[in-house]
CSV table of C-alpha atoms in Angstrom, one decimal:
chain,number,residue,atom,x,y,z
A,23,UNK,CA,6.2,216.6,-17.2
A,24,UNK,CA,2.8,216.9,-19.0
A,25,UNK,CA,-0.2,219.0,-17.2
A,26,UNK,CA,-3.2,218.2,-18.3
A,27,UNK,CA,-6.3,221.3,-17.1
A,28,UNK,CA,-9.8,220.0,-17.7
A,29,UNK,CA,-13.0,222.6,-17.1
A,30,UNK,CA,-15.6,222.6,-16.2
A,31,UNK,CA,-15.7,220.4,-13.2
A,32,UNK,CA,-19.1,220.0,-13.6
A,33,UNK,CA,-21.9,220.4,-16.0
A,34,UNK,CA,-25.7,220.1,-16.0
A,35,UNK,CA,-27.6,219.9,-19.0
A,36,UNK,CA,-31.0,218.9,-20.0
A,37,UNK,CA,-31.7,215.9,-21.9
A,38,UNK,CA,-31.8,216.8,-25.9
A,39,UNK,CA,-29.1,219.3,-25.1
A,40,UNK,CA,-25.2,219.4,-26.2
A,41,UNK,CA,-22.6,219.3,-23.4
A,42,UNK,CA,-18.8,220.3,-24.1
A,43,UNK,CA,-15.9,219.6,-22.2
A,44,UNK,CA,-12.3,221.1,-22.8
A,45,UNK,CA,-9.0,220.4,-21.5
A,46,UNK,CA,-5.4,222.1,-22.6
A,47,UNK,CA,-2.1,220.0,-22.3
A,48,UNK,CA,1.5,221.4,-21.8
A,49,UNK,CA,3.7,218.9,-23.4
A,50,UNK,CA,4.0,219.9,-27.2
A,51,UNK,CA,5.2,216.5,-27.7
A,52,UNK,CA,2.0,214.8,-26.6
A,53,UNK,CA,0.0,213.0,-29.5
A,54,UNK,CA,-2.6,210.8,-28.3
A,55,UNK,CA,-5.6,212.1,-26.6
A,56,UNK,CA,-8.1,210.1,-25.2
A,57,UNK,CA,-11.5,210.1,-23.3
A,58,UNK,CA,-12.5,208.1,-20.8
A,59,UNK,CA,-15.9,207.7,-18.9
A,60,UNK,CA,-15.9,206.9,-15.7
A,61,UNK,CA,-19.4,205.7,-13.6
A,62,UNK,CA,-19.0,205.0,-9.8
A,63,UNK,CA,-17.3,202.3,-8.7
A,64,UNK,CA,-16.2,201.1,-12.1
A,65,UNK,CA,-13.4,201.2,-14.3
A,66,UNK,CA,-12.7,203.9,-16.9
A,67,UNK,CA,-13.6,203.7,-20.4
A,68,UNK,CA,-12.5,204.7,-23.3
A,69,UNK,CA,-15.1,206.3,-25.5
A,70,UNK,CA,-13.0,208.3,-28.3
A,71,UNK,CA,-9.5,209.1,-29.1
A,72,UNK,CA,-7.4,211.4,-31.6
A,73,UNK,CA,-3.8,211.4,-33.0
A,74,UNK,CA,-2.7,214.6,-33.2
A,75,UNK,CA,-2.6,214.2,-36.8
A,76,UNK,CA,-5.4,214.6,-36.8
A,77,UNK,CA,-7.6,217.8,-36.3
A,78,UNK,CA,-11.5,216.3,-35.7
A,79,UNK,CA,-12.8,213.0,-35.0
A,80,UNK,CA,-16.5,211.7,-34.9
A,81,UNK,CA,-18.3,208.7,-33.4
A,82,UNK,CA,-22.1,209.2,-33.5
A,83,UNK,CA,-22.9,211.5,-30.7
A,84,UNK,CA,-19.4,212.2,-29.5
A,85,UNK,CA,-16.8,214.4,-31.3
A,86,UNK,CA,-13.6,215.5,-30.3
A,87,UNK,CA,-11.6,218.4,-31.7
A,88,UNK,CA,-7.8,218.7,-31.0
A,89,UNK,CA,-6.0,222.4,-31.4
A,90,UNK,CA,-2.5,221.5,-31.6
A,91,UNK,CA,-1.1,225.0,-31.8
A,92,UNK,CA,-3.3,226.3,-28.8
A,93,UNK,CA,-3.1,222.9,-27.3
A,94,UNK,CA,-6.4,222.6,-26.2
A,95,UNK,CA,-8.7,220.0,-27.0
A,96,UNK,CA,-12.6,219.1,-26.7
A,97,UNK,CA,-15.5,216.6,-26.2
A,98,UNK,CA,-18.5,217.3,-27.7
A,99,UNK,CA,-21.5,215.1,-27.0
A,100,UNK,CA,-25.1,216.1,-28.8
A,101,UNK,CA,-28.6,215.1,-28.1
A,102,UNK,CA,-27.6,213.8,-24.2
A,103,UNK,CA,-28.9,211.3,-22.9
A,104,UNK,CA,-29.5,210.5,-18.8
A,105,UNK,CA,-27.0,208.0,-19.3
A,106,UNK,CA,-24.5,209.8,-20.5
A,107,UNK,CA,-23.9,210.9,-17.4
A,108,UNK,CA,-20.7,210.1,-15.3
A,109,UNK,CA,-17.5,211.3,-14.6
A,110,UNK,CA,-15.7,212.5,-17.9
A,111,UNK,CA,-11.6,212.7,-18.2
A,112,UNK,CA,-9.9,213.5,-20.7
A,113,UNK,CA,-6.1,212.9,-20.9
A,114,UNK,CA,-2.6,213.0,-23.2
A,115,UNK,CA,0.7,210.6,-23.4
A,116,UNK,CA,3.6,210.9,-26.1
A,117,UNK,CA,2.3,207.3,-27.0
A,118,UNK,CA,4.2,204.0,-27.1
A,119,UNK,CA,5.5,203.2,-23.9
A,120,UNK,CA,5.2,206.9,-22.5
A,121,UNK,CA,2.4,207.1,-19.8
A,122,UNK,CA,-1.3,208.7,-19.7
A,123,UNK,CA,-1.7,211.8,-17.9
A,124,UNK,CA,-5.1,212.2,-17.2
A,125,UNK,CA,-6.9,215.7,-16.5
A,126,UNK,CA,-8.9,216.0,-13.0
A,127,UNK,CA,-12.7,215.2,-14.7
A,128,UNK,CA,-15.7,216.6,-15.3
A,129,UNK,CA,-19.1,215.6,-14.0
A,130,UNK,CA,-21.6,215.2,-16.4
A,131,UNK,CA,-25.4,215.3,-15.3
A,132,UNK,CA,-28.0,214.7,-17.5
A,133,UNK,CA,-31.8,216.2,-16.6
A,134,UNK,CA,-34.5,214.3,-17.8
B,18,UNK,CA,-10.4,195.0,-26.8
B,19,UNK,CA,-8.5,193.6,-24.0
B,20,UNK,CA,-10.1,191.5,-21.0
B,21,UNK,CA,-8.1,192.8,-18.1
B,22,UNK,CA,-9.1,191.2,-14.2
B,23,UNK,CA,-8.1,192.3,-11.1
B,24,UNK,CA,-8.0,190.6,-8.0
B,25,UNK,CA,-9.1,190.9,-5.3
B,26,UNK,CA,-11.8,193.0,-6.3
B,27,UNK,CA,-12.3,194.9,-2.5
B,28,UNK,CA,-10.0,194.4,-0.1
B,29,UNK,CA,-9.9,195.4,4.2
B,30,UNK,CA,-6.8,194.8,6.2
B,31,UNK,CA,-5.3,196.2,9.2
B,32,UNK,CA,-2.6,199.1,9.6
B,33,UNK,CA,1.0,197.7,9.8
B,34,UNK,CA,-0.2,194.3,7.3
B,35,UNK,CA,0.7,194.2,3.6
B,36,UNK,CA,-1.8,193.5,1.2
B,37,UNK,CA,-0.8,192.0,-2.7
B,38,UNK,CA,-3.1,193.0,-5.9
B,39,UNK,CA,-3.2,191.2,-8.6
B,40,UNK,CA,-3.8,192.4,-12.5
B,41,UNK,CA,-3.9,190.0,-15.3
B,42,UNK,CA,-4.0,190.8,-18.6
B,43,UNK,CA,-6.1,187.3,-19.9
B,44,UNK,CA,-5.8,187.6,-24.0
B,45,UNK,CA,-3.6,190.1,-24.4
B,46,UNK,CA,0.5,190.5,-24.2
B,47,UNK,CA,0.6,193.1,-21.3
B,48,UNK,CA,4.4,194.4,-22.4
B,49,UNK,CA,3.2,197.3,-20.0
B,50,UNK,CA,1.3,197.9,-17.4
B,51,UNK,CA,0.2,201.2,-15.4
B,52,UNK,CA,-1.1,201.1,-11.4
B,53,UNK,CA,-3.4,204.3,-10.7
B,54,UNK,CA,-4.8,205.2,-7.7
B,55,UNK,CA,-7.4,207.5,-7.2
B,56,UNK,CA,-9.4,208.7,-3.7
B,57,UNK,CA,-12.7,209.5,-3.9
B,58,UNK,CA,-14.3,212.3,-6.1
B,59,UNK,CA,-10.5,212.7,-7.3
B,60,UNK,CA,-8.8,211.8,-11.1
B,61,UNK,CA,-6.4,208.6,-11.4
B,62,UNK,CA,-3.2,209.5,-10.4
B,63,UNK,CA,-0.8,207.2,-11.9
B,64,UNK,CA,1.6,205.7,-9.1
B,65,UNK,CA,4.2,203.8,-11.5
B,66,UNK,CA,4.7,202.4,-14.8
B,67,UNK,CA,6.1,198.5,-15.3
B,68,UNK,CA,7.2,197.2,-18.4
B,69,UNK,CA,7.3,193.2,-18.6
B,70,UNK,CA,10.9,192.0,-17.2
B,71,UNK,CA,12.2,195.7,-15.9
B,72,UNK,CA,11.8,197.5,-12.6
B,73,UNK,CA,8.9,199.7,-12.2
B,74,UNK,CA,9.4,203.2,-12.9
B,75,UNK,CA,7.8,205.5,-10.1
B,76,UNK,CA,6.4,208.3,-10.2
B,77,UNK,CA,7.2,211.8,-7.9
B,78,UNK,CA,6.2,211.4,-4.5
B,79,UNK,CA,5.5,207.3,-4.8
B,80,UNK,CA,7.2,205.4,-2.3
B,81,UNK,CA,9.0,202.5,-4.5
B,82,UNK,CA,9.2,200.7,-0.4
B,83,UNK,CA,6.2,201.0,0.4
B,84,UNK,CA,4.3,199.8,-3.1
B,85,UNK,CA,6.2,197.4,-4.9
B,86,UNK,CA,5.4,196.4,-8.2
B,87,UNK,CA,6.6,193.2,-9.8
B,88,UNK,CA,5.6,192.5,-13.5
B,89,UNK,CA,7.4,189.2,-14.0
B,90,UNK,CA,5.3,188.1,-17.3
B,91,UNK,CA,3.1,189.0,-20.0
B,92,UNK,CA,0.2,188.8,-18.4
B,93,UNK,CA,0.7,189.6,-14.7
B,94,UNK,CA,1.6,192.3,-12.9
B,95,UNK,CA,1.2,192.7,-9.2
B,96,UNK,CA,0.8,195.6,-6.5
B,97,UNK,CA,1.9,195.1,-2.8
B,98,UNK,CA,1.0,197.7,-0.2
B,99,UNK,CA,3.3,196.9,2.6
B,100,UNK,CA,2.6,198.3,6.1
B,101,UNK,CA,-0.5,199.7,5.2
B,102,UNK,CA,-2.3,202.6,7.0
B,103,UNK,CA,-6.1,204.3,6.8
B,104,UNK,CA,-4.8,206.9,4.2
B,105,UNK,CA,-3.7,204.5,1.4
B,106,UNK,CA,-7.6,203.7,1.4
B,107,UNK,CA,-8.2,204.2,-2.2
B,108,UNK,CA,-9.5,202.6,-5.6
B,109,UNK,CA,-6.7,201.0,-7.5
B,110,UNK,CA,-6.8,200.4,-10.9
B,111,UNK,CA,-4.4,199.0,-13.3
B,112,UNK,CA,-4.3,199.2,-17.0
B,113,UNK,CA,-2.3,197.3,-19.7
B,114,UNK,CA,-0.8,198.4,-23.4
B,115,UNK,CA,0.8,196.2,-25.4
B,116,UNK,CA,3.8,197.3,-27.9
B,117,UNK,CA,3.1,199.7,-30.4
B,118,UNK,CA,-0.3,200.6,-29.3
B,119,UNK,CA,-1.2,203.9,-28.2
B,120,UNK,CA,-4.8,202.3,-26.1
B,121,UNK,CA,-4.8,201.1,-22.8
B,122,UNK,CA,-6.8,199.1,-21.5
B,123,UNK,CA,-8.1,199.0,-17.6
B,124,UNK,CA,-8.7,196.4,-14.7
B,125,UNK,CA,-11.9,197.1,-12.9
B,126,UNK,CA,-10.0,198.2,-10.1
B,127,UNK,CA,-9.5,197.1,-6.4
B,128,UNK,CA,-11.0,198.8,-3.5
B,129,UNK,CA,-8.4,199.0,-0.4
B,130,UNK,CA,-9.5,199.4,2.8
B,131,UNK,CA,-7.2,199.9,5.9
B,132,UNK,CA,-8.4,200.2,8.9
């Protein structure tokens, strides 16, 4: 089945800063990658996904690149903010009715 | 996107009791549905996958006994922990994805006590 390796497990950063997250999958056949943000207590959320036909995709602050022959992909998120921060997981499924796997999260603290 | 609800939203029972969890899917056709759990500090761990009318698929190491899932409609899927003990303490989340669609979408989750 699909593995899904997220690092780091955590990351400080000051405020104004960038903060990246990566994650590899195993499954070749895996072509929807989302990211999901997580505070405590509540439910995840979904703040960007990519296809993998796809090699880039941008939402103001928050990118996410996709390597399909390395299988690795990444969050990007410029100019943080304190509330960006939370638990960050990133995750892969074959689509359809195939299921999520997600990766073990990162935690994301933002210094004012 | 879609309005999913959980209920109840915390939950304490006793070891040996059972303890049902509902998810509804409220404006959205829920052909499946995922139940996650996840412990504290720790990444959702999917448990099983239901798709409306089947039986739940489980996954490694899930005890199909022990949580039954029933997805009889559209819009509702339920969880039953049956002779609970202190270590199925978790958060349990469920999410739903209708055909076609590669999103899911997630309950706010269920906090399970057992004491």
């Amino acid at each position: 089945g699909e593995n899904v390796e997220q690092h780091p497990s955590t990351l400080s950063v000051q405020e104004g800063d960038s903060a990246v997250i990566k994650c590899t999958y195993s499954d070749s056949a895996s072509n929807y990658f989302p990211w999901y943000k997580q505070e405590l207590g509540k439910r995840p959320q979904l703040i960007i996904d990519i296809r993998s036909n796809v090699g880039e995709k941008k939402d103001q602050r928050i990118a996410v690149t996709l390597n399909k022959t390395a299988k690795h992909f990444s969050l990007h998120i410029t100019e943080t903010q304190p509330e960006d921060s939370a638990v960050y997981f990133c995750a892969a499924s074959r689509g359809g009715y195939q299921k999520v796997t997600f990766g073990t999260g990162t935690k994301l603290q933002v210094i004012p | 996107g879609a309005v999913v609800s959980q209920h109840p939203s915390w939950v304490i029972c006793k070891s040996g009791t059972s303890v049902k969890i509902e998810c509804r899917s409220l404006d959205f056709q829920a052909t499946t549905m995922f139940w996650y759990r996840q412990f504290p500090k720790q990444s959702l761990m999917l448990m099983a996958t239901s798709n409306e009318g089947s039986k739940a698929t489980y996954e490694q190491g899930v005890e199909k006994d022990k949580f039954l899932i029933n997805h009889a409609s559209l819009t509702l899927s339920t969880l039953t922990v049956t002779s609970a003990h202190p270590e199925d303490s978790s958060f349990y989340i469920c999410s739903v994805r209708t055909t076609g669609s590669y999103e899911q979408y997630f309950g706010p989750g269920t906090r399970l006590t057992v004491t």
